[in-house]
Amino acid sequence: MAPYSVVIVDDDEKIVRLLKAYFEKEGFAVFTAYDGLAALTAVKDHAPDIVVLDLMLPELDGWEVCRRLRQESEVAILMLTARDEESDRLVGLELGADDYVAKPFSPREVVARARAILRRVGRATNKADILRFGLLEIDSLRHQVVFNGNVVELTPTEFKILELLAKKPGQVFSRLQIVDAVQGYAFEGFERTIDAHVKNLRRKIGDNPKEPRYIQTVYGIGYKFGGEYE
């Protein structure tokens, strides 16, 4: 039985065949879809560990697919996007994608990014500590966040960022440091993706962006966690 499974979604059959070959070489069980509606069906039918999702799709575009998946699933999502469309990437991240790869890409990089996301999820689920800050509870063992008694649905990347900051309240992390910690690599092109993830996190845990209690902005540097252990 394959250790991981992936749904590859792209309307370019050559890209799908290429990625399928590389993922299968790395031991993944691979399922494919060529439009947005088929992607939703494939995820429902196969419950993959990760979805490699192109943005420009027929039927439903990648943004809408991402939005619908996030309404009912925490499956990891790796977007495929045009190199010069930063706004597209940020919208995708705000909708809940975990990472992106710009086209044209190396298929090895796509597989490596997918594995990095899945490793982050695995590391989080192997930790046994529970962090409590007022109405906010972060359970690393269950990979679960509860706010005001309600379970909060976070993506793997959102969870990792929250966990990173919460483990060291008051410590300031630059955007590059956060990228490096949660993705395993850091370079300037990914800094703005952190802002998109933080925006999502604040919304999900009821953190007022104008006066955040938990994820606080340190202007010109990055972010810190403002809550206190209980």
PDB file of C-alpha atoms in Angstrom:
ATOM      1  CA  MET A   1       0.000   0.000   0.000  1.00  0.00           C
ATOM      2  CA  ALA A   2       1.406   3.426  -0.969  1.00  0.00           C
ATOM      3  CA  PRO A   3       2.369   5.603   2.019  1.00  0.00           C
ATOM      4  CA  TYR A   4       0.757   8.720   0.529  1.00  0.00           C
ATOM      5  CA  SER A   5      -1.824   9.494  -2.110  1.00  0.00           C
ATOM      6  CA  VAL A   6      -2.187  12.521  -4.361  1.00  0.00           C
ATOM      7  CA  VAL A   7      -4.804  13.919  -6.716  1.00  0.00           C
ATOM      8  CA  ILE A   8      -3.182  15.805  -9.602  1.00  0.00           C
ATOM      9  CA  VAL A   9      -5.455  18.376 -11.244  1.00  0.00           C
ATOM     10  CA  ASP A  10      -4.505  20.079 -14.511  1.00  0.00           C
ATOM     11  CA  ASP A  11      -6.189  20.416 -17.895  1.00  0.00           C
ATOM     12  CA  ASP A  12      -2.864  19.841 -19.655  1.00  0.00           C
ATOM     13  CA  GLU A  13      -2.575  16.082 -20.172  1.00  0.00           C
ATOM     14  CA  LYS A  14       1.185  16.263 -20.700  1.00  0.00           C
ATOM     15  CA  ILE A  15       1.685  17.929 -17.325  1.00  0.00           C
ATOM     16  CA  VAL A  16      -0.561  15.383 -15.632  1.00  0.00           C
ATOM     17  CA  ARG A  17       1.300  12.448 -17.190  1.00  0.00           C
ATOM     18  CA  LEU A  18       4.668  13.937 -16.244  1.00  0.00           C
ATOM     19  CA  LEU A  19       3.721  14.601 -12.627  1.00  0.00           C
ATOM     20  CA  LYS A  20       1.999  11.234 -12.340  1.00  0.00           C
ATOM     21  CA  ALA A  21       5.196   9.473 -13.399  1.00  0.00           C
ATOM     22  CA  TYR A  22       7.311  11.354 -10.856  1.00  0.00           C
ATOM     23  CA  PHE A  23       4.875  10.883  -7.968  1.00  0.00           C
ATOM     24  CA  GLU A  24       4.498   7.178  -8.711  1.00  0.00           C
ATOM     25  CA  LYS A  25       8.284   6.841  -8.812  1.00  0.00           C
ATOM     26  CA  GLU A  26       8.309   8.244  -5.263  1.00  0.00           C
ATOM     27  CA  GLY A  27       5.747   5.693  -4.112  1.00  0.00           C
ATOM     28  CA  PHE A  28       2.584   7.800  -4.175  1.00  0.00           C
ATOM     29  CA  ALA A  29      -0.797   6.435  -5.143  1.00  0.00           C
ATOM     30  CA  VAL A  30      -1.832   8.836  -7.904  1.00  0.00           C
ATOM     31  CA  PHE A  31      -5.296   9.902  -9.033  1.00  0.00           C
ATOM     32  CA  THR A  32      -5.938  12.486 -11.728  1.00  0.00           C
ATOM     33  CA  ALA A  33      -8.528  15.042 -12.813  1.00  0.00           C
ATOM     34  CA  TYR A  34      -8.646  17.464 -15.725  1.00  0.00           C
ATOM     35  CA  ASP A  35     -11.245  20.000 -14.609  1.00  0.00           C
ATOM     36  CA  GLY A  36     -12.529  21.550 -11.403  1.00  0.00           C
ATOM     37  CA  LEU A  37     -15.660  19.443 -10.987  1.00  0.00           C
ATOM     38  CA  ALA A  38     -13.725  16.229 -11.593  1.00  0.00           C
ATOM     39  CA  ALA A  39     -11.194  17.385  -8.997  1.00  0.00           C
ATOM     40  CA  LEU A  40     -13.865  17.684  -6.302  1.00  0.00           C
ATOM     41  CA  THR A  41     -15.175  14.235  -7.182  1.00  0.00           C
ATOM     42  CA  ALA A  42     -11.689  12.694  -7.110  1.00  0.00           C
ATOM     43  CA  VAL A  43     -10.943  14.157  -3.682  1.00  0.00           C
ATOM     44  CA  LYS A  44     -14.280  12.910  -2.346  1.00  0.00           C
ATOM     45  CA  ASP A  45     -13.782   9.428  -3.804  1.00  0.00           C
ATOM     46  CA  HIS A  46     -10.113   8.902  -2.925  1.00  0.00           C
ATOM     47  CA  ALA A  47      -9.526  11.049   0.213  1.00  0.00           C
ATOM     48  CA  PRO A  48      -5.920  11.875  -0.797  1.00  0.00           C
ATOM     49  CA  ASP A  49      -3.229  13.197   1.496  1.00  0.00           C
ATOM     50  CA  ILE A  50      -2.517  16.090  -0.859  1.00  0.00           C
ATOM     51  CA  VAL A  51      -3.964  17.770  -3.956  1.00  0.00           C
ATOM     52  CA  VAL A  52      -1.717  19.294  -6.633  1.00  0.00           C
ATOM     53  CA  LEU A  53      -4.038  21.901  -8.097  1.00  0.00           C
ATOM     54  CA  ASP A  54      -3.672  24.060 -11.191  1.00  0.00           C
ATOM     55  CA  LEU A  55      -5.460  27.417 -11.022  1.00  0.00           C
ATOM     56  CA  MET A  56      -6.587  27.704 -14.641  1.00  0.00           C
ATOM     57  CA  LEU A  57      -9.137  24.907 -15.045  1.00  0.00           C
ATOM     58  CA  PRO A  58     -12.340  24.366 -17.027  1.00  0.00           C
ATOM     59  CA  GLU A  59     -15.721  23.936 -15.294  1.00  0.00           C
ATOM     60  CA  LEU A  60     -14.461  25.357 -11.980  1.00  0.00           C
ATOM     61  CA  ASP A  61     -11.202  27.261 -11.623  1.00  0.00           C
ATOM     62  CA  GLY A  62      -8.588  26.352  -9.040  1.00  0.00           C
ATOM     63  CA  TRP A  63      -9.601  29.114  -6.640  1.00  0.00           C
ATOM     64  CA  GLU A  64     -13.179  27.829  -6.479  1.00  0.00           C
ATOM     65  CA  VAL A  65     -11.979  24.241  -6.101  1.00  0.00           C
ATOM     66  CA  CYS A  66      -9.729  25.333  -3.239  1.00  0.00           C
ATOM     67  CA  ARG A  67     -12.553  27.253  -1.574  1.00  0.00           C
ATOM     68  CA  ARG A  68     -14.943  24.295  -1.773  1.00  0.00           C
ATOM     69  CA  LEU A  69     -12.350  21.831  -0.510  1.00  0.00           C
ATOM     70  CA  ARG A  70     -11.647  24.029   2.485  1.00  0.00           C
ATOM     71  CA  GLN A  71     -15.323  24.091   3.415  1.00  0.00           C
ATOM     72  CA  GLU A  72     -15.245  20.379   4.186  1.00  0.00           C
ATOM     73  CA  SER A  73     -11.654  19.141   4.265  1.00  0.00           C
ATOM     74  CA  GLU A  74      -8.188  19.767   5.684  1.00  0.00           C
ATOM     75  CA  VAL A  75      -6.462  18.011   2.786  1.00  0.00           C
ATOM     76  CA  ALA A  76      -3.123  19.618   1.923  1.00  0.00           C
ATOM     77  CA  ILE A  77      -3.201  21.711  -1.264  1.00  0.00           C
ATOM     78  CA  LEU A  78      -0.218  22.573  -3.451  1.00  0.00           C
ATOM     79  CA  MET A  79      -1.078  25.091  -6.166  1.00  0.00           C
ATOM     80  CA  LEU A  80       0.409  25.298  -9.638  1.00  0.00           C
ATOM     81  CA  THR A  81       0.470  28.903 -10.836  1.00  0.00           C
ATOM     82  CA  ALA A  82       1.892  31.194 -13.509  1.00  0.00           C
ATOM     83  CA  ARG A  83       5.267  32.646 -12.510  1.00  0.00           C
ATOM     84  CA  ASP A  84       4.333  36.330 -12.768  1.00  0.00           C
ATOM     85  CA  GLU A  85       0.895  36.241 -11.165  1.00  0.00           C
ATOM     86  CA  GLU A  86       1.670  37.032  -7.519  1.00  0.00           C
ATOM     87  CA  SER A  87      -1.893  38.166  -6.906  1.00  0.00           C
ATOM     88  CA  ASP A  88      -3.162  34.757  -8.024  1.00  0.00           C
ATOM     89  CA  ARG A  89      -0.860  33.023  -5.571  1.00  0.00           C
ATOM     90  CA  LEU A  90      -1.943  35.244  -2.689  1.00  0.00           C
ATOM     91  CA  VAL A  91      -5.623  34.676  -3.414  1.00  0.00           C
ATOM     92  CA  GLY A  92      -5.012  30.938  -3.453  1.00  0.00           C
ATOM     93  CA  LEU A  93      -3.179  31.067  -0.139  1.00  0.00           C
ATOM     94  CA  GLU A  94      -5.921  33.155   1.413  1.00  0.00           C
ATOM     95  CA  LEU A  95      -8.429  30.529   0.310  1.00  0.00           C
ATOM     96  CA  GLY A  96      -6.435  27.893   2.193  1.00  0.00           C
ATOM     97  CA  ALA A  97      -3.724  26.484  -0.085  1.00  0.00           C
ATOM     98  CA  ASP A  98      -0.561  25.429   1.762  1.00  0.00           C
ATOM     99  CA  ASP A  99       2.096  26.274  -0.809  1.00  0.00           C
ATOM    100  CA  TYR A 100       2.576  26.962  -4.492  1.00  0.00           C
ATOM    101  CA  VAL A 101       4.925  26.146  -7.335  1.00  0.00           C
ATOM    102  CA  ALA A 102       5.265  28.543 -10.274  1.00  0.00           C
ATOM    103  CA  LYS A 103       5.130  27.372 -13.884  1.00  0.00           C
ATOM    104  CA  PRO A 104       7.298  26.360 -15.637  1.00  0.00           C
ATOM    105  CA  PHE A 105       8.397  24.032 -12.850  1.00  0.00           C
ATOM    106  CA  SER A 106      10.603  21.046 -12.232  1.00  0.00           C
ATOM    107  CA  PRO A 107       8.499  17.945 -11.496  1.00  0.00           C
ATOM    108  CA  ARG A 108      11.088  17.014  -8.876  1.00  0.00           C
ATOM    109  CA  GLU A 109      10.398  20.316  -7.134  1.00  0.00           C
ATOM    110  CA  VAL A 110       6.660  19.641  -7.138  1.00  0.00           C
ATOM    111  CA  VAL A 111       7.181  16.245  -5.494  1.00  0.00           C
ATOM    112  CA  ALA A 112       9.658  17.736  -3.014  1.00  0.00           C
ATOM    113  CA  ARG A 113       7.214  20.492  -2.053  1.00  0.00           C
ATOM    114  CA  ALA A 114       4.431  17.962  -1.606  1.00  0.00           C
ATOM    115  CA  ARG A 115       6.626  15.801   0.622  1.00  0.00           C
ATOM    116  CA  ALA A 116       7.646  18.865   2.657  1.00  0.00           C
ATOM    117  CA  ILE A 117       3.990  19.704   3.336  1.00  0.00           C
ATOM    118  CA  LEU A 118       3.233  16.125   4.364  1.00  0.00           C
ATOM    119  CA  ARG A 119       6.290  16.001   6.645  1.00  0.00           C
ATOM    120  CA  ARG A 120       5.098  19.146   8.399  1.00  0.00           C
ATOM    121  CA  VAL A 121       1.753  17.511   9.056  1.00  0.00           C
ATOM    122  CA  GLY A 122       3.471  14.377  10.341  1.00  0.00           C
ATOM    123  CA  ARG A 123       5.774  16.275  12.695  1.00  0.00           C
ATOM    124  CA  ALA A 124       2.841  18.182  14.125  1.00  0.00           C
ATOM    125  CA  THR A 125       0.812  15.069  14.804  1.00  0.00           C
ATOM    126  CA  ASN A 126       3.687  13.391  16.661  1.00  0.00           C
ATOM    127  CA  LYS A 127       3.910  16.074  19.373  1.00  0.00           C
ATOM    128  CA  ALA A 128       2.005  15.521  22.587  1.00  0.00           C
ATOM    129  CA  ASP A 129       1.781  18.969  24.153  1.00  0.00           C
ATOM    130  CA  ILE A 130      -1.364  21.081  24.429  1.00  0.00           C
ATOM    131  CA  LEU A 131      -1.035  24.865  24.509  1.00  0.00           C
ATOM    132  CA  ARG A 132      -3.794  26.889  26.159  1.00  0.00           C
ATOM    133  CA  PHE A 133      -4.258  30.647  25.923  1.00  0.00           C
ATOM    134  CA  GLY A 134      -7.601  31.826  27.253  1.00  0.00           C
ATOM    135  CA  LEU A 135     -10.269  30.731  24.773  1.00  0.00           C
ATOM    136  CA  LEU A 136      -7.637  29.295  22.416  1.00  0.00           C
ATOM    137  CA  GLU A 137      -6.340  25.723  22.685  1.00  0.00           C
ATOM    138  CA  ILE A 138      -3.727  24.193  20.382  1.00  0.00           C
ATOM    139  CA  ASP A 139      -3.462  20.401  20.474  1.00  0.00           C
ATOM    140  CA  SER A 140      -0.356  19.288  18.573  1.00  0.00           C
ATOM    141  CA  LEU A 141      -1.022  15.596  19.095  1.00  0.00           C
ATOM    142  CA  ARG A 142      -4.422  15.770  17.415  1.00  0.00           C
ATOM    143  CA  HIS A 143      -3.388  18.560  15.070  1.00  0.00           C
ATOM    144  CA  GLN A 144      -6.439  20.439  16.321  1.00  0.00           C
ATOM    145  CA  VAL A 145      -7.245  23.991  17.345  1.00  0.00           C
ATOM    146  CA  VAL A 146     -10.232  24.900  19.505  1.00  0.00           C
ATOM    147  CA  PHE A 147     -11.424  28.489  19.982  1.00  0.00           C
ATOM    148  CA  ASN A 148     -14.212  29.348  22.385  1.00  0.00           C
ATOM    149  CA  GLY A 149     -15.230  25.699  22.521  1.00  0.00           C
ATOM    150  CA  ASN A 150     -15.426  25.230  18.739  1.00  0.00           C
ATOM    151  CA  VAL A 151     -13.004  23.266  16.591  1.00  0.00           C
ATOM    152  CA  VAL A 152     -11.251  25.555  14.086  1.00  0.00           C
ATOM    153  CA  GLU A 153     -10.478  24.079  10.669  1.00  0.00           C
ATOM    154  CA  LEU A 154      -6.899  25.030   9.751  1.00  0.00           C
ATOM    155  CA  THR A 155      -4.753  24.002   6.823  1.00  0.00           C
ATOM    156  CA  PRO A 156      -1.481  22.207   7.671  1.00  0.00           C
ATOM    157  CA  THR A 157       0.504  25.384   6.963  1.00  0.00           C
ATOM    158  CA  GLU A 158      -1.798  27.575   9.057  1.00  0.00           C
ATOM    159  CA  PHE A 159      -1.520  25.137  11.950  1.00  0.00           C
ATOM    160  CA  LYS A 160       2.258  25.053  11.727  1.00  0.00           C
ATOM    161  CA  ILE A 161       2.515  28.862  11.772  1.00  0.00           C
ATOM    162  CA  LEU A 162       0.196  29.143  14.758  1.00  0.00           C
ATOM    163  CA  GLU A 163       2.041  26.397  16.617  1.00  0.00           C
ATOM    164  CA  LEU A 164       5.432  27.978  15.875  1.00  0.00           C
ATOM    165  CA  LEU A 165       4.402  31.365  17.248  1.00  0.00           C
ATOM    166  CA  ALA A 166       2.445  29.979  20.206  1.00  0.00           C
ATOM    167  CA  LYS A 167       5.329  27.842  21.448  1.00  0.00           C
ATOM    168  CA  LYS A 168       7.381  30.997  22.023  1.00  0.00           C
ATOM    169  CA  PRO A 169       5.020  33.791  23.122  1.00  0.00           C
ATOM    170  CA  GLY A 170       6.542  37.237  22.803  1.00  0.00           C
ATOM    171  CA  GLN A 171       9.359  36.145  20.492  1.00  0.00           C
ATOM    172  CA  VAL A 172       9.408  38.044  17.220  1.00  0.00           C
ATOM    173  CA  PHE A 173       9.722  35.967  14.062  1.00  0.00           C
ATOM    174  CA  SER A 174      10.569  37.551  10.726  1.00  0.00           C
ATOM    175  CA  ARG A 175       8.593  36.409   7.714  1.00  0.00           C
ATOM    176  CA  LEU A 176      11.658  34.645   6.359  1.00  0.00           C
ATOM    177  CA  GLN A 177      12.118  32.815   9.664  1.00  0.00           C
ATOM    178  CA  ILE A 178       8.495  31.673   9.558  1.00  0.00           C
ATOM    179  CA  VAL A 179       8.828  30.491   5.960  1.00  0.00           C
ATOM    180  CA  ASP A 180      11.983  28.580   6.823  1.00  0.00           C
ATOM    181  CA  ALA A 181      10.410  26.989   9.901  1.00  0.00           C
ATOM    182  CA  VAL A 182       7.181  25.846   8.276  1.00  0.00           C
ATOM    183  CA  GLN A 183       8.404  25.053   4.756  1.00  0.00           C
ATOM    184  CA  GLY A 184      12.014  24.055   5.281  1.00  0.00           C
ATOM    185  CA  TYR A 185      13.448  26.682   2.968  1.00  0.00           C
ATOM    186  CA  ALA A 186      13.469  30.477   2.917  1.00  0.00           C
ATOM    187  CA  PHE A 187      13.897  33.092   0.268  1.00  0.00           C
ATOM    188  CA  GLU A 188      12.370  36.498  -0.281  1.00  0.00           C
ATOM    189  CA  GLY A 189       9.844  35.498  -2.923  1.00  0.00           C
ATOM    190  CA  PHE A 190       7.756  33.668  -0.318  1.00  0.00           C
ATOM    191  CA  GLU A 191       7.588  36.341   2.381  1.00  0.00           C
ATOM    192  CA  ARG A 192       4.219  37.744   1.349  1.00  0.00           C
ATOM    193  CA  THR A 193       2.633  34.320   1.487  1.00  0.00           C
ATOM    194  CA  ILE A 194       3.009  34.465   5.277  1.00  0.00           C
ATOM    195  CA  ASP A 195       0.812  37.570   5.393  1.00  0.00           C
ATOM    196  CA  ALA A 196      -1.919  35.664   3.550  1.00  0.00           C
ATOM    197  CA  HIS A 197      -1.741  32.747   5.998  1.00  0.00           C
ATOM    198  CA  VAL A 198      -1.778  35.109   8.999  1.00  0.00           C
ATOM    199  CA  LYS A 199      -4.833  36.881   7.607  1.00  0.00           C
ATOM    200  CA  ASN A 200      -6.618  33.520   7.423  1.00  0.00           C
ATOM    201  CA  LEU A 201      -5.504  32.524  10.917  1.00  0.00           C
ATOM    202  CA  ARG A 202      -6.730  35.748  12.489  1.00  0.00           C
ATOM    203  CA  ARG A 203     -10.114  35.363  10.853  1.00  0.00           C
ATOM    204  CA  LYS A 204     -10.475  31.746  11.974  1.00  0.00           C
ATOM    205  CA  ILE A 205      -9.511  32.304  15.624  1.00  0.00           C
ATOM    206  CA  GLY A 206     -11.467  35.534  15.988  1.00  0.00           C
ATOM    207  CA  ASP A 207      -8.370  37.712  16.232  1.00  0.00           C
ATOM    208  CA  ASN A 208      -9.263  41.333  15.414  1.00  0.00           C
ATOM    209  CA  PRO A 209      -6.653  42.398  12.797  1.00  0.00           C
ATOM    210  CA  LYS A 210      -6.743  45.986  14.123  1.00  0.00           C
ATOM    211  CA  GLU A 211      -6.112  44.917  17.720  1.00  0.00           C
ATOM    212  CA  PRO A 212      -5.011  41.258  17.606  1.00  0.00           C
ATOM    213  CA  ARG A 213      -4.708  39.422  20.900  1.00  0.00           C
ATOM    214  CA  TYR A 214      -2.860  36.396  19.609  1.00  0.00           C
ATOM    215  CA  ILE A 215      -0.992  36.990  16.341  1.00  0.00           C
ATOM    216  CA  GLN A 216       0.498  40.448  16.587  1.00  0.00           C
ATOM    217  CA  THR A 217       2.298  42.336  13.838  1.00  0.00           C
ATOM    218  CA  VAL A 218       5.741  43.751  14.569  1.00  0.00           C
ATOM    219  CA  TYR A 219       5.982  46.375  11.857  1.00  0.00           C
ATOM    220  CA  GLY A 220       9.016  46.144   9.631  1.00  0.00           C
ATOM    221  CA  ILE A 221       9.946  42.727  11.019  1.00  0.00           C
ATOM    222  CA  GLY A 222       7.218  40.088  11.180  1.00  0.00           C
ATOM    223  CA  TYR A 223       4.942  38.578  13.817  1.00  0.00           C
ATOM    224  CA  LYS A 224       4.820  37.446  17.434  1.00  0.00           C
ATOM    225  CA  PHE A 225       2.322  35.619  19.619  1.00  0.00           C
ATOM    226  CA  GLY A 226       0.744  37.816  22.283  1.00  0.00           C
ATOM    227  CA  GLY A 227      -1.169  35.262  24.360  1.00  0.00           C
ATOM    228  CA  GLU A 228      -0.056  33.943  27.759  1.00  0.00           C
ATOM    229  CA  TYR A 229       0.058  30.313  28.838  1.00  0.00           C
ATOM    230  CA  GLU A 230      -2.618  29.036  31.196  1.00  0.00           C
TER     231      GLU A 230
END
